[in-house]
mmCIF file of C-alpha atoms and ligand atoms in Angstrom:
data_model
loop_
_atom_site.group_PDB
_atom_site.id
_atom_site.type_symbol
_atom_site.label_atom_id
_atom_site.label_comp_id
_atom_site.label_asym_id
_atom_site.label_seq_id
_atom_site.Cartn_x
_atom_site.Cartn_y
_atom_site.Cartn_z
ATOM 1 C CA UNK A 44 15.410 1.865 1.102
ATOM 2 C CA UNK A 45 15.763 0.509 4.651
ATOM 3 C CA UNK A 46 13.430 1.875 7.271
ATOM 4 C CA UNK A 47 14.492 2.320 10.888
ATOM 5 C CA UNK A 48 14.267 -0.285 13.624
ATOM 6 C CA UNK A 49 11.009 -0.410 15.535
ATOM 7 C CA UNK A 50 10.240 -1.197 19.150
ATOM 8 C CA UNK A 51 7.670 -3.755 20.121
ATOM 9 C CA UNK A 52 4.266 -2.187 20.848
ATOM 10 C CA UNK A 53 2.561 -3.906 23.795
ATOM 11 C CA UNK A 54 -1.014 -5.119 23.417
ATOM 12 C CA UNK A 55 -3.649 -3.662 25.659
ATOM 13 C CA UNK A 56 -6.681 -5.430 27.111
ATOM 14 C CA UNK A 57 -9.926 -4.914 25.183
ATOM 15 C CA UNK A 58 -10.154 -2.891 22.002
ATOM 16 C CA UNK A 59 -9.774 0.803 21.260
ATOM 17 C CA UNK A 60 -12.428 3.107 19.860
ATOM 18 C CA UNK A 61 -12.687 4.087 16.156
ATOM 19 C CA UNK A 62 -10.380 7.020 15.467
ATOM 20 C CA UNK A 63 -11.898 10.350 14.422
ATOM 21 C CA UNK A 64 -9.636 12.834 12.672
ATOM 22 C CA UNK A 65 -9.890 16.313 11.197
ATOM 23 C CA UNK A 66 -10.001 16.159 7.398
ATOM 24 C CA UNK A 67 -8.674 19.316 5.742
ATOM 25 C CA UNK A 68 -10.836 18.747 2.632
ATOM 26 C CA UNK A 69 -14.098 18.633 4.622
ATOM 27 C CA UNK A 70 -12.907 21.050 7.322
ATOM 28 C CA UNK A 71 -14.262 18.869 10.086
ATOM 29 C CA UNK A 72 -13.657 15.895 12.343
ATOM 30 C CA UNK A 73 -14.914 12.635 10.833
ATOM 31 C CA UNK A 74 -14.414 8.979 11.717
ATOM 32 C CA UNK A 75 -11.686 7.133 9.885
ATOM 33 C CA UNK A 76 -13.331 4.072 8.469
ATOM 34 C CA UNK A 77 -10.697 1.641 7.229
ATOM 35 C CA UNK A 78 -12.127 -1.134 5.110
ATOM 36 C CA UNK A 79 -9.774 -4.022 5.846
ATOM 37 C CA UNK A 80 -6.213 -2.884 6.525
ATOM 38 C CA UNK A 81 -5.859 0.791 7.428
ATOM 39 C CA UNK A 82 -3.629 2.618 4.945
ATOM 40 C CA UNK A 83 -1.571 5.744 5.481
ATOM 41 C CA UNK A 84 0.875 7.678 3.360
ATOM 42 C CA UNK A 85 2.959 10.332 5.099
ATOM 43 C CA UNK A 86 5.293 12.664 3.256
ATOM 44 C CA UNK A 87 8.808 12.282 4.544
ATOM 45 C CA UNK A 88 11.843 14.513 4.565
ATOM 46 C CA UNK A 89 14.007 16.010 1.870
ATOM 47 C CA UNK A 90 17.309 15.016 3.440
ATOM 48 C CA UNK A 91 19.359 18.194 3.122
ATOM 49 C CA UNK A 92 19.351 19.008 6.819
ATOM 50 C CA UNK A 93 18.878 17.239 10.145
ATOM 51 C CA UNK A 94 15.481 16.389 11.630
ATOM 52 C CA UNK A 95 14.141 19.399 13.505
ATOM 53 C CA UNK A 96 11.338 19.492 16.044
ATOM 54 C CA UNK A 97 8.754 20.324 13.380
ATOM 55 C CA UNK A 98 9.535 17.063 11.560
ATOM 56 C CA UNK A 99 9.485 15.209 14.863
ATOM 57 C CA UNK A 100 6.077 16.640 15.818
ATOM 58 C CA UNK A 101 4.596 15.616 12.462
ATOM 59 C CA UNK A 102 5.988 12.085 12.682
ATOM 60 C CA UNK A 103 4.734 11.729 16.258
ATOM 61 C CA UNK A 104 1.213 12.818 15.225
ATOM 62 C CA UNK A 105 0.997 10.113 12.544
ATOM 63 C CA UNK A 106 2.592 7.634 14.918
ATOM 64 C CA UNK A 107 -0.422 8.160 17.181
ATOM 65 C CA UNK A 108 -2.729 7.484 14.223
ATOM 66 C CA UNK A 109 -0.997 4.168 13.661
ATOM 67 C CA UNK A 110 -1.119 3.284 17.375
ATOM 68 C CA UNK A 111 -4.842 4.061 17.602
ATOM 69 C CA UNK A 112 -5.653 2.010 14.510
ATOM 70 C CA UNK A 113 -3.672 -0.960 15.817
ATOM 71 C CA UNK A 114 -5.399 -0.669 19.182
ATOM 72 C CA UNK A 115 -8.773 -0.688 17.385
ATOM 73 C CA UNK A 116 -7.786 -4.005 15.769
ATOM 74 C CA UNK A 117 -6.710 -2.861 12.302
ATOM 75 C CA UNK A 118 -3.746 -4.114 10.404
ATOM 76 C CA UNK A 119 -1.905 -0.947 9.334
ATOM 77 C CA UNK A 120 -0.141 -0.438 6.016
ATOM 78 C CA UNK A 121 2.022 2.623 6.321
ATOM 79 C CA UNK A 122 4.258 4.106 3.630
ATOM 80 C CA UNK A 123 6.615 7.057 3.902
ATOM 81 C CA UNK A 124 8.872 8.520 1.255
ATOM 82 C CA UNK A 125 12.182 10.312 1.345
ATOM 83 C CA UNK A 126 12.660 12.927 -1.364
ATOM 84 C CA UNK A 127 16.271 11.991 -2.051
ATOM 85 C CA UNK A 128 16.476 14.088 -5.211
ATOM 86 C CA UNK A 129 15.042 17.604 -5.488
ATOM 87 C CA UNK A 130 16.181 21.203 -5.868
ATOM 88 C CA UNK A 131 16.702 21.965 -2.139
ATOM 89 C CA UNK A 132 19.032 18.992 -1.788
ATOM 90 C CA UNK A 133 21.103 20.033 -4.814
ATOM 91 C CA UNK A 134 21.194 23.666 -3.685
ATOM 92 C CA UNK A 135 22.444 22.757 -0.210
ATOM 93 C CA UNK A 136 25.043 20.345 -1.609
ATOM 94 C CA UNK A 137 26.298 23.052 -3.995
ATOM 95 C CA UNK A 138 26.442 25.636 -1.185
ATOM 96 C CA UNK A 139 28.469 23.283 1.017
ATOM 97 C CA UNK A 140 30.538 21.905 -1.887
ATOM 98 C CA UNK A 141 29.421 18.428 -1.004
ATOM 99 C CA UNK A 142 28.274 15.453 -3.082
ATOM 100 C CA UNK A 143 24.477 15.537 -2.972
ATOM 101 C CA UNK A 144 24.349 11.734 -2.561
ATOM 102 C CA UNK A 145 26.602 11.829 0.478
ATOM 103 C CA UNK A 146 24.508 14.636 1.995
ATOM 104 C CA UNK A 147 21.269 12.724 1.379
ATOM 105 C CA UNK A 148 22.607 9.484 2.809
ATOM 106 C CA UNK A 149 23.998 11.159 5.908
ATOM 107 C CA UNK A 150 20.843 13.120 6.722
ATOM 108 C CA UNK A 151 18.580 10.152 6.002
ATOM 109 C CA UNK A 152 20.668 8.017 8.374
ATOM 110 C CA UNK A 153 20.383 10.707 11.049
ATOM 111 C CA UNK A 154 16.614 10.912 10.524
ATOM 112 C CA UNK A 155 16.317 7.148 11.047
ATOM 113 C CA UNK A 156 18.273 7.409 14.317
ATOM 114 C CA UNK A 157 16.038 10.259 15.493
ATOM 115 C CA UNK A 158 12.878 8.320 14.649
ATOM 116 C CA UNK A 159 14.138 5.279 16.502
ATOM 117 C CA UNK A 160 15.045 7.339 19.568
ATOM 118 C CA UNK A 161 11.587 8.940 19.550
ATOM 119 C CA UNK A 162 9.993 5.470 19.306
ATOM 120 C CA UNK A 163 8.184 6.148 16.052
ATOM 121 C CA UNK A 164 6.784 2.901 14.628
ATOM 122 C CA UNK A 165 8.578 2.506 11.278
ATOM 123 C CA UNK A 166 6.655 2.446 8.008
ATOM 124 C CA UNK A 167 6.314 -0.919 6.278
ATOM 125 C CA UNK A 168 7.844 0.737 3.204
ATOM 126 C CA UNK A 169 10.327 3.594 3.363
ATOM 127 C CA UNK A 170 10.821 4.594 -0.240
ATOM 128 C CA UNK A 171 13.216 6.959 -1.970
ATOM 129 C CA UNK A 172 12.387 9.105 -4.998
ATOM 130 C CA UNK A 173 15.465 7.863 -6.848
ATOM 131 C CA UNK A 174 14.545 4.195 -6.549
ATOM 132 C CA UNK A 175 11.021 5.069 -7.796
ATOM 133 C CA UNK A 176 12.122 6.802 -11.006
ATOM 134 C CA UNK A 177 11.220 3.940 -13.421
ATOM 135 C CA UNK A 178 7.651 3.860 -12.015
ATOM 136 C CA UNK A 179 7.402 7.648 -12.136
ATOM 137 C CA UNK A 180 8.516 7.710 -15.785
ATOM 138 C CA UNK A 181 5.872 5.135 -16.661
ATOM 139 C CA UNK A 182 3.101 7.178 -15.012
ATOM 140 C CA UNK A 183 4.211 10.495 -16.523
ATOM 141 C CA UNK A 184 4.088 8.839 -19.941
ATOM 142 C CA UNK A 185 0.540 7.661 -19.186
ATOM 143 C CA UNK A 186 -0.466 11.228 -18.254
ATOM 144 C CA UNK A 187 1.111 12.577 -21.462
ATOM 145 C CA UNK A 188 -0.658 10.006 -23.622
ATOM 146 C CA UNK A 189 -3.891 10.731 -21.806
ATOM 147 C CA UNK A 190 -3.641 14.472 -22.553
ATOM 148 C CA UNK A 191 -3.335 15.342 -18.846
ATOM 149 C CA UNK A 192 0.285 16.430 -19.253
ATOM 150 C CA UNK A 193 2.282 18.408 -21.784
ATOM 151 C CA UNK A 194 5.836 19.186 -22.743
ATOM 152 C CA UNK A 195 7.083 22.751 -22.684
ATOM 153 C CA UNK A 196 8.120 23.839 -26.140
ATOM 154 C CA UNK A 197 11.340 25.530 -25.050
ATOM 155 C CA UNK A 198 13.686 22.605 -25.648
ATOM 156 C CA UNK A 199 14.173 21.807 -21.962
ATOM 157 C CA UNK A 200 12.259 18.521 -22.019
ATOM 158 C CA UNK A 201 10.244 19.651 -18.988
ATOM 159 C CA UNK A 202 6.813 18.076 -18.613
ATOM 160 C CA UNK A 203 3.928 19.653 -16.682
ATOM 161 C CA UNK A 204 0.598 18.394 -15.391
ATOM 162 C CA UNK A 205 -2.385 20.250 -16.823
ATOM 163 C CA UNK A 206 -4.581 21.053 -13.819
ATOM 164 C CA UNK A 207 -7.598 21.461 -16.080
ATOM 165 C CA UNK A 208 -7.370 17.646 -16.375
ATOM 166 C CA UNK A 209 -8.330 17.531 -12.682
ATOM 167 C CA UNK A 210 -11.770 19.152 -12.547
ATOM 168 C CA UNK A 211 -11.917 19.058 -8.751
ATOM 169 C CA UNK A 212 -8.520 20.732 -8.378
ATOM 170 C CA UNK A 213 -8.588 22.836 -5.214
ATOM 171 C CA UNK A 214 -11.087 20.719 -3.265
ATOM 172 C CA UNK A 215 -8.490 19.700 -0.724
ATOM 173 C CA UNK A 216 -7.051 23.074 0.269
ATOM 174 C CA UNK A 217 -10.087 25.180 -0.718
ATOM 175 C CA UNK A 218 -7.918 28.233 -1.177
ATOM 176 C CA UNK A 219 -8.646 31.190 -3.421
ATOM 177 C CA UNK A 220 -6.672 31.039 -6.633
ATOM 178 C CA UNK A 221 -4.556 34.078 -5.772
ATOM 179 C CA UNK A 222 -3.457 32.405 -2.539
ATOM 180 C CA UNK A 223 -2.682 29.174 -4.410
ATOM 181 C CA UNK A 224 -0.455 31.166 -6.720
ATOM 182 C CA UNK A 225 1.425 32.759 -3.818
ATOM 183 C CA UNK A 226 1.928 29.435 -2.084
ATOM 184 C CA UNK A 227 3.033 27.798 -5.295
ATOM 185 C CA UNK A 228 5.780 30.421 -5.667
ATOM 186 C CA UNK A 229 6.815 30.037 -2.010
ATOM 187 C CA UNK A 230 6.859 26.275 -1.969
ATOM 188 C CA UNK A 231 8.835 25.032 -4.940
ATOM 189 C CA UNK A 232 6.413 25.835 -7.789
ATOM 190 C CA UNK A 233 7.027 28.180 -10.722
ATOM 191 C CA UNK A 234 3.791 30.079 -11.451
ATOM 192 C CA UNK A 235 5.598 32.693 -13.515
ATOM 193 C CA UNK A 236 7.340 30.307 -15.883
ATOM 194 C CA UNK A 237 6.616 31.092 -19.524
ATOM 195 C CA UNK A 238 4.917 28.526 -21.709
ATOM 196 C CA UNK A 239 2.770 26.858 -19.075
ATOM 197 C CA UNK A 240 -0.928 26.486 -19.797
ATOM 198 C CA UNK A 241 -1.857 27.480 -16.250
ATOM 199 C CA UNK A 242 0.471 29.168 -13.740
ATOM 200 C CA UNK A 243 -0.479 26.508 -11.182
ATOM 201 C CA UNK A 244 0.452 23.536 -13.401
ATOM 202 C CA UNK A 245 3.030 21.502 -11.460
ATOM 203 C CA UNK A 246 6.230 19.997 -12.852
ATOM 204 C CA UNK A 247 6.146 16.263 -13.514
ATOM 205 C CA UNK A 248 9.542 15.742 -15.134
ATOM 206 C CA UNK A 249 12.517 18.081 -15.366
ATOM 207 C CA UNK A 250 14.614 17.471 -18.447
ATOM 208 C CA UNK A 251 18.336 16.936 -17.860
ATOM 209 C CA UNK A 252 20.448 20.079 -17.328
ATOM 210 C CA UNK A 253 24.217 20.456 -17.390
ATOM 211 C CA UNK A 254 25.659 19.984 -13.936
ATOM 212 C CA UNK A 255 22.546 18.294 -12.534
ATOM 213 C CA UNK A 256 22.044 14.588 -11.961
ATOM 214 C CA UNK A 257 19.631 12.893 -14.344
ATOM 215 C CA UNK A 258 18.213 9.454 -15.006
ATOM 216 C CA UNK A 259 16.958 7.707 -18.138
ATOM 217 C CA UNK A 260 13.362 8.665 -18.866
ATOM 218 C CA UNK A 261 12.548 6.508 -21.884
ATOM 219 C CA UNK A 262 10.366 8.546 -24.227
ATOM 220 C CA UNK A 263 10.503 11.447 -21.749
ATOM 221 C CA UNK A 264 14.220 11.823 -22.320
ATOM 222 C CA UNK A 265 16.738 11.972 -19.463
ATOM 223 C CA UNK A 266 15.830 14.039 -16.403
ATOM 224 C CA UNK A 267 14.473 13.784 -12.876
ATOM 225 C CA UNK A 268 11.018 13.712 -11.331
ATOM 226 C CA UNK A 269 8.951 16.517 -9.865
ATOM 227 C CA UNK A 270 8.019 16.347 -6.200
ATOM 228 C CA UNK A 271 4.249 15.792 -6.262
ATOM 229 C CA UNK A 272 4.325 12.982 -8.824
ATOM 230 C CA UNK A 273 6.926 11.236 -6.677
ATOM 231 C CA UNK A 274 4.503 10.856 -3.751
ATOM 232 C CA UNK A 275 1.573 10.100 -6.065
ATOM 233 C CA UNK A 276 3.375 7.199 -7.737
ATOM 234 C CA UNK A 277 4.836 5.748 -4.534
ATOM 235 C CA UNK A 278 1.455 5.840 -2.769
ATOM 236 C CA UNK A 279 -0.394 4.394 -5.752
ATOM 237 C CA UNK A 280 2.156 1.622 -6.231
ATOM 238 C CA UNK A 281 2.220 0.444 -2.630
ATOM 239 C CA UNK A 282 -1.218 1.327 -1.254
ATOM 240 C CA UNK A 283 -3.523 1.418 -4.275
ATOM 241 C CA UNK A 284 -5.930 4.016 -5.657
ATOM 242 C CA UNK A 285 -7.065 5.312 -2.276
ATOM 243 C CA UNK A 286 -5.647 5.665 1.212
ATOM 244 C CA UNK A 287 -7.373 6.232 4.530
ATOM 245 C CA UNK A 288 -4.987 9.026 5.487
ATOM 246 C CA UNK A 289 -2.606 11.204 3.538
ATOM 247 C CA UNK A 290 -0.525 13.103 6.048
ATOM 248 C CA UNK A 291 2.146 15.698 6.488
ATOM 249 C CA UNK A 292 2.833 19.118 7.934
ATOM 250 C CA UNK A 293 0.294 21.863 7.183
ATOM 251 C CA UNK A 294 2.837 23.491 4.857
ATOM 252 C CA UNK A 295 2.233 20.540 2.505
ATOM 253 C CA UNK A 296 -1.505 21.115 2.067
ATOM 254 C CA UNK A 297 -0.900 23.277 -0.986
ATOM 255 C CA UNK A 298 0.525 22.701 -3.480
ATOM 256 C CA UNK A 299 2.038 19.357 -2.529
ATOM 257 C CA UNK A 300 -0.932 17.336 -1.297
ATOM 258 C CA UNK A 301 -3.409 19.013 -3.616
ATOM 259 C CA UNK A 302 -1.240 18.166 -6.630
ATOM 260 C CA UNK A 303 -0.267 14.642 -5.584
ATOM 261 C CA UNK A 304 -3.949 13.801 -5.000
ATOM 262 C CA UNK A 305 -4.839 15.307 -8.408
ATOM 263 C CA UNK A 306 -2.175 13.139 -10.070
ATOM 264 C CA UNK A 307 -3.385 9.933 -8.439
ATOM 265 C CA UNK A 308 -7.045 10.729 -9.142
ATOM 266 C CA UNK A 309 -6.318 11.385 -12.810
ATOM 267 C CA UNK A 310 -4.327 8.144 -13.090
ATOM 268 C CA UNK A 311 -6.989 5.999 -11.407
ATOM 269 C CA UNK A 312 -10.271 7.802 -12.093
ATOM 270 C CA UNK A 313 -11.089 7.351 -8.391
ATOM 271 C CA UNK A 314 -11.683 10.337 -6.099
ATOM 272 C CA UNK A 315 -11.000 11.352 -3.435
ATOM 273 C CA UNK A 316 -7.545 9.852 -3.177
ATOM 274 C CA UNK A 317 -7.574 10.067 0.631
ATOM 275 C CA UNK A 318 -10.413 9.523 3.062
ATOM 276 C CA UNK A 319 -8.744 12.078 5.316
ATOM 277 C CA UNK A 320 -6.147 14.710 4.443
ATOM 278 C CA UNK A 321 -4.460 15.260 7.780
ATOM 279 C CA UNK A 322 -2.110 18.125 8.557
ATOM 280 C CA UNK A 323 0.102 18.700 11.551
ATOM 281 C CA UNK A 324 0.917 22.179 12.870
ATOM 282 C CA UNK A 325 4.282 23.885 12.633
ATOM 283 C CA UNK A 326 6.643 24.203 15.588
ATOM 284 C CA UNK A 327 8.128 27.637 16.251
ATOM 285 C CA UNK A 328 10.846 28.641 18.682
ATOM 286 C CA UNK A 329 10.091 31.060 21.523
ATOM 287 C CA UNK A 330 7.205 32.556 19.579
ATOM 288 C CA UNK A 331 8.987 32.814 16.221
ATOM 289 C CA UNK A 332 8.567 30.577 13.213
ATOM 290 C CA UNK A 333 11.367 27.996 13.158
ATOM 291 C CA UNK A 334 13.066 28.275 9.805
ATOM 292 C CA UNK A 335 16.328 27.760 8.021
ATOM 293 C CA UNK A 336 16.579 31.421 7.108
ATOM 294 C CA UNK A 337 16.248 32.532 10.754
ATOM 295 C CA UNK A 338 18.817 29.929 11.787
ATOM 296 C CA UNK A 339 16.706 28.935 14.786
ATOM 297 C CA UNK A 340 16.040 25.287 14.027
ATOM 298 C CA UNK A 341 16.174 22.960 17.016
ATOM 299 C CA UNK A 342 17.461 19.572 15.895
ATOM 300 C CA UNK A 343 16.457 16.315 17.546
ATOM 301 C CA UNK A 344 20.012 15.015 17.116
ATOM 302 C CA UNK A 345 21.363 18.111 18.928
ATOM 303 C CA UNK A 346 19.058 17.480 21.877
ATOM 304 C CA UNK A 347 20.097 13.826 21.920
ATOM 305 C CA UNK A 348 23.770 14.836 21.868
ATOM 306 C CA UNK A 349 23.026 17.080 24.849
ATOM 307 C CA UNK A 350 21.754 13.962 26.670
ATOM 308 C CA UNK A 351 18.128 15.103 26.680
ATOM 309 C CA UNK A 352 15.855 12.086 27.225
ATOM 310 C CA UNK A 353 14.087 11.463 23.871
ATOM 311 C CA UNK A 354 10.970 10.531 25.838
ATOM 312 C CA UNK A 355 10.956 14.057 27.294
ATOM 313 C CA UNK A 356 11.200 15.489 23.766
ATOM 314 C CA UNK A 357 8.293 13.299 22.657
ATOM 315 C CA UNK A 358 6.245 14.206 25.716
ATOM 316 C CA UNK A 359 6.930 17.918 25.261
ATOM 317 C CA UNK A 360 5.660 17.736 21.675
ATOM 318 C CA UNK A 361 2.610 15.717 22.756
ATOM 319 C CA UNK A 362 1.699 18.384 25.311
ATOM 320 C CA UNK A 363 0.307 20.488 22.446
ATOM 321 C CA UNK A 364 -2.433 19.443 20.033
ATOM 322 C CA UNK A 365 -1.000 18.091 16.782
ATOM 323 C CA UNK A 366 -2.965 20.476 14.568
ATOM 324 C CA UNK A 367 -1.958 23.631 16.429
ATOM 325 C CA UNK A 368 0.942 25.763 15.251
ATOM 326 C CA UNK A 369 2.844 26.071 18.495
ATOM 327 C CA UNK A 370 6.102 27.146 20.008
ATOM 328 C CA UNK A 371 8.988 25.199 21.473
ATOM 329 C CA UNK A 372 10.502 26.652 24.646
ATOM 330 C CA UNK A 373 13.000 25.388 27.208
ATOM 331 C CA UNK A 374 10.159 25.463 29.739
ATOM 332 C CA UNK A 375 8.235 22.948 27.677
ATOM 333 C CA UNK A 376 11.134 20.523 27.977
ATOM 334 C CA UNK A 377 11.596 21.141 31.708
ATOM 335 C CA UNK A 378 7.880 20.538 32.291
ATOM 336 C CA UNK A 379 8.067 17.306 30.271
ATOM 337 C CA UNK A 380 11.066 16.100 32.269
ATOM 338 C CA UNK A 381 9.248 16.788 35.536
ATOM 339 C CA UNK A 382 6.165 15.040 34.239
ATOM 340 C CA UNK A 383 8.167 11.960 33.217
ATOM 341 C CA UNK A 384 9.782 11.857 36.637
ATOM 342 C CA UNK A 385 6.378 11.956 38.383
ATOM 343 C CA UNK A 386 4.943 9.336 36.070
ATOM 344 C CA UNK A 387 7.970 7.074 36.617
ATOM 345 C CA UNK A 388 7.623 7.316 40.384
ATOM 346 C CA UNK A 389 3.874 6.636 40.139
ATOM 347 C CA UNK A 390 4.373 3.630 37.847
ATOM 348 C CA UNK A 391 6.774 2.165 40.423
ATOM 349 C CA UNK A 392 4.214 2.500 43.239
ATOM 350 C CA UNK A 393 2.713 -0.713 44.682
ATOM 351 C CA UNK A 394 -0.870 0.345 43.835
ATOM 352 C CA UNK A 395 -2.927 3.080 42.172
ATOM 353 C CA UNK A 396 -6.471 4.003 41.098
ATOM 354 C CA UNK A 397 -8.135 1.908 38.387
ATOM 355 C CA UNK A 398 -5.847 1.212 35.437
ATOM 356 C CA UNK A 399 -8.867 0.190 33.322
ATOM 357 C CA UNK A 400 -10.495 3.582 33.823
ATOM 358 C CA UNK A 401 -7.232 5.290 32.904
ATOM 359 C CA UNK A 402 -6.891 3.200 29.730
ATOM 360 C CA UNK A 403 -10.507 3.894 28.730
ATOM 361 C CA UNK A 404 -9.968 7.616 29.295
ATOM 362 C CA UNK A 405 -6.806 7.779 27.185
ATOM 363 C CA UNK A 406 -8.478 5.814 24.383
ATOM 364 C CA UNK A 407 -11.430 8.177 24.454
ATOM 365 C CA UNK A 408 -9.240 11.314 24.357
ATOM 366 C CA UNK A 409 -6.982 10.109 21.544
ATOM 367 C CA UNK A 410 -9.911 8.821 19.458
ATOM 368 C CA UNK A 411 -11.186 12.409 19.454
ATOM 369 C CA UNK A 412 -8.804 13.847 16.835
ATOM 370 C CA UNK A 413 -5.734 12.819 18.840
ATOM 371 C CA UNK A 414 -6.336 14.944 21.911
ATOM 372 C CA UNK A 415 -2.912 14.214 23.392
ATOM 373 C CA UNK A 416 -3.024 17.166 25.845
ATOM 374 C CA UNK A 417 -6.224 15.645 27.260
ATOM 375 C CA UNK A 418 -4.561 12.227 27.540
ATOM 376 C CA UNK A 419 -1.583 13.762 29.342
ATOM 377 C CA UNK A 420 -3.895 15.427 31.834
ATOM 378 C CA UNK A 421 -5.461 12.046 32.655
ATOM 379 C CA UNK A 422 -1.984 10.605 33.244
ATOM 380 C CA UNK A 423 -1.144 13.538 35.536
ATOM 381 C CA UNK A 424 -4.313 12.958 37.552
ATOM 382 C CA UNK A 425 -3.669 9.231 37.823
ATOM 383 C CA UNK A 426 -0.072 9.838 38.933
ATOM 384 C CA UNK A 427 -1.129 12.453 41.475
ATOM 385 C CA UNK A 428 -3.657 10.121 43.118
ATOM 386 C CA UNK A 429 -1.155 7.251 43.081
ATOM 387 C CA UNK A 430 1.602 9.299 44.677
ATOM 388 C CA UNK A 431 -0.888 10.465 47.340
ATOM 389 C CA UNK A 432 -1.076 6.778 48.321
ATOM 390 C CA UNK A 433 -4.854 6.613 48.670
ATOM 391 C CA UNK A 434 -5.635 4.020 45.954
ATOM 392 C CA UNK A 435 -5.253 0.264 46.303
ATOM 393 C CA UNK A 436 -5.310 -1.483 42.911
ATOM 394 C CA UNK A 437 -1.971 -3.305 42.528
ATOM 395 C CA UNK A 438 -2.628 -4.044 38.822
ATOM 396 C CA UNK A 439 -2.986 -0.354 38.022
ATOM 397 C CA UNK A 440 0.661 0.825 37.873
ATOM 398 C CA UNK A 441 1.720 -1.764 35.246
ATOM 399 C CA UNK A 442 -1.379 -1.017 33.144
ATOM 400 C CA UNK A 443 -0.650 2.729 33.437
ATOM 401 C CA UNK A 444 2.858 2.127 32.036
ATOM 402 C CA UNK A 445 1.638 -0.212 29.272
ATOM 403 C CA UNK A 446 -1.050 2.271 28.199
ATOM 404 C CA UNK A 447 1.492 5.085 27.892
ATOM 405 C CA UNK A 448 3.821 2.823 25.920
ATOM 406 C CA UNK A 449 1.185 1.411 23.525
ATOM 407 C CA UNK A 450 -0.897 4.504 22.831
ATOM 408 C CA UNK A 451 1.416 7.471 23.399
ATOM 409 C CA UNK A 452 4.760 5.797 22.619
ATOM 410 C CA UNK A 453 6.157 6.896 25.980
ATOM 411 C CA UNK A 454 8.219 4.323 27.881
ATOM 412 C CA UNK A 455 8.869 4.972 31.533
HETATM 413 ZN ZN1 ZN B 565 4.748 13.927 -0.385
#
C-alpha cells in the first residue's frame, strides 16, 4: 500500500544524543540501543473513521523517535500497518450501508493527507492487513503445526492462539489476570466464548461467515485474519525477529501488543520481541475521554477544513508529554498559535542568542524520553531573548528554525 509523501528533514550540525525511552515492560526509562539500523513498528489505524487528535498525538510521538534516531546518526527502518479488514470496519460499513472497501480506502486516504499536513515522516513500508493475508495464513499454519494454536470444534473454522504456548505471557503489560480479562472483553477479544482453552486466547483466523468478506486460507479454510497476528506477521516479515521499538497508543498495551509480541516470540523463539514497548497517552476533550460513543472526537481533517494551521495542531499536541493522558481544549490551540507567531517573528530577527546552545538543549530534552514540553520551553526562552533584541549572533535565527524543523517537525 502507498505511504504518504514526506518532507525533507534538514540535517543539523554535530550529532544528537542516544535516545532514552520509557519501556512499558520494564516500567522505566532506558536507552534505546539500535544495533545497526534502528527499527520501529507502530500500529496504525483501522480506517472506519477519520484521524482524530488521539491518532495524531500518537503518530507525532513516534515521529519524534524517528527524528531523534536520525539525528543520532542511525538509519531508521519504520513500518506501520493499516488494519483494512476487521470487525469495527465491517460494523461501521453495515451501519452506514456502505461498501467496507470504499470506506477503508476513503479513510486511509484522509489519514495520509492528515499525516502529510502534520509533517509526519512516512514509514518505509505502509502495509495493509488484506495484502498480508497469504503471509498470515502461512504463519498461522506454522503455529497450528507447532501446537501453539488450535481450531475450535464448533464448525466455524476459527483458530485461536494458545497462550500457554507463550510462557512469558503478561510480561509486557504486567496486569493481573482479572484485569486482562476485562480489557480483552473491552478491546475486541472474546473471553467468554465457549470452547477456548483459556479465556484470554486470541483469535488468529476467523473462518468465513455468510455476509462477511473472506479470503482463501489454504489448509485453514477460507476466512480472515485476527488483529494481533496481522501486526506480528507484518513486523516479522519486514523487520525481523526483534524491533527496537513497538509503539502505539496506551490502549494497545493489552491485549494487542501483548498478544502480537507473544505470536512473534513463539514463531521465532527469540524474546523479547521489542527492546522497548512504547505507549502514547490518550487525548480527551475538555476533560472528558474522547470517544466515538460520546460523539466528541476532534478530527484533524475538520481542523484543516477550518483553516487551522497544521503546525499549530502539532505544536499544541507537543505541548504535553507524549505518555500523559491529556485533554484537548480550544485554549491549547490558541496558545500554540500565539507561540508559533512569536517563534516566527524571532526566527526572522537579524540576530539571537546562541543557536548551538539552543540545539544542544533541545537534543538533551528530547533524548530524555521525548520531553517535548521542555523543548518548547527552551524555544520560548530563545524567542523571548531574541525579540528583546539583546543578543547578537546572526547565525542563530536560521539554526533555531532548522532545529525546530528537524527535531520537532515544526516549520516556521
Ligand atoms: Zn498492531
